[in-house]
């Protein structure tokens, strides 16, 4: 009986030490949009593929957002950091490049990847796994 209790407690500690991630490897499709308290830009259809710590993706609107490819790292169960490795021209808003730290949540059976910056503007990816 004591062995069983010890085994159950050991398993419980392992589960708490390695929380499952919301974001599994695979291909995701959905929409991207930028918003602020006074505006919401038009959505764009996006594809994002995550595999072995690398990402790649595209948008149906040129450089909105600018996804391309690079590496990513999950931080716990609610954060992800992207490092984009593509070379970009200076003819667009570089804040649209997928890079930096984002929050991950789940809403309506979708993964939501979101960041807020400049105190008011937010970029949101609402994605479903294919």
Phi, psi and omega in degrees: 000316180297321179297318179298316180296317179299315179298316179296318178293321179297318179294320180297319179296320178298317180297320181289330181284335181234074182295142180292145179273146175287336189252106179268160175296150179143189180255134181240142174232153179169215183234154173239141171209152176251142179214160175214174180301334184253355184204155171223117181287162180298145177285156174235143176280130184230157172232135179225124178247130179244124181205123176052043178080002178246152176230156171210160180182180181203168178227152177279358176241126184304119176059026175223090351279169177266103186263298180059242183205167180166208180239158177222160176218128174279139178239103184067215181253358186228013178220150176217143177241131178249139172237107184279132184255006183276156175267130184243149174278167184267016187265021178206173181285110184291348175291349177276355178286133177292106181191153179096195186261137181229155173267145178244130174222170176240132181214127177052047180061023177237152173270130179246120178249121190218143171224152178237138179212167184055022176074348185218330186272138176229144174249131184229131171248120175251112192233147172240142179282132179287000000 
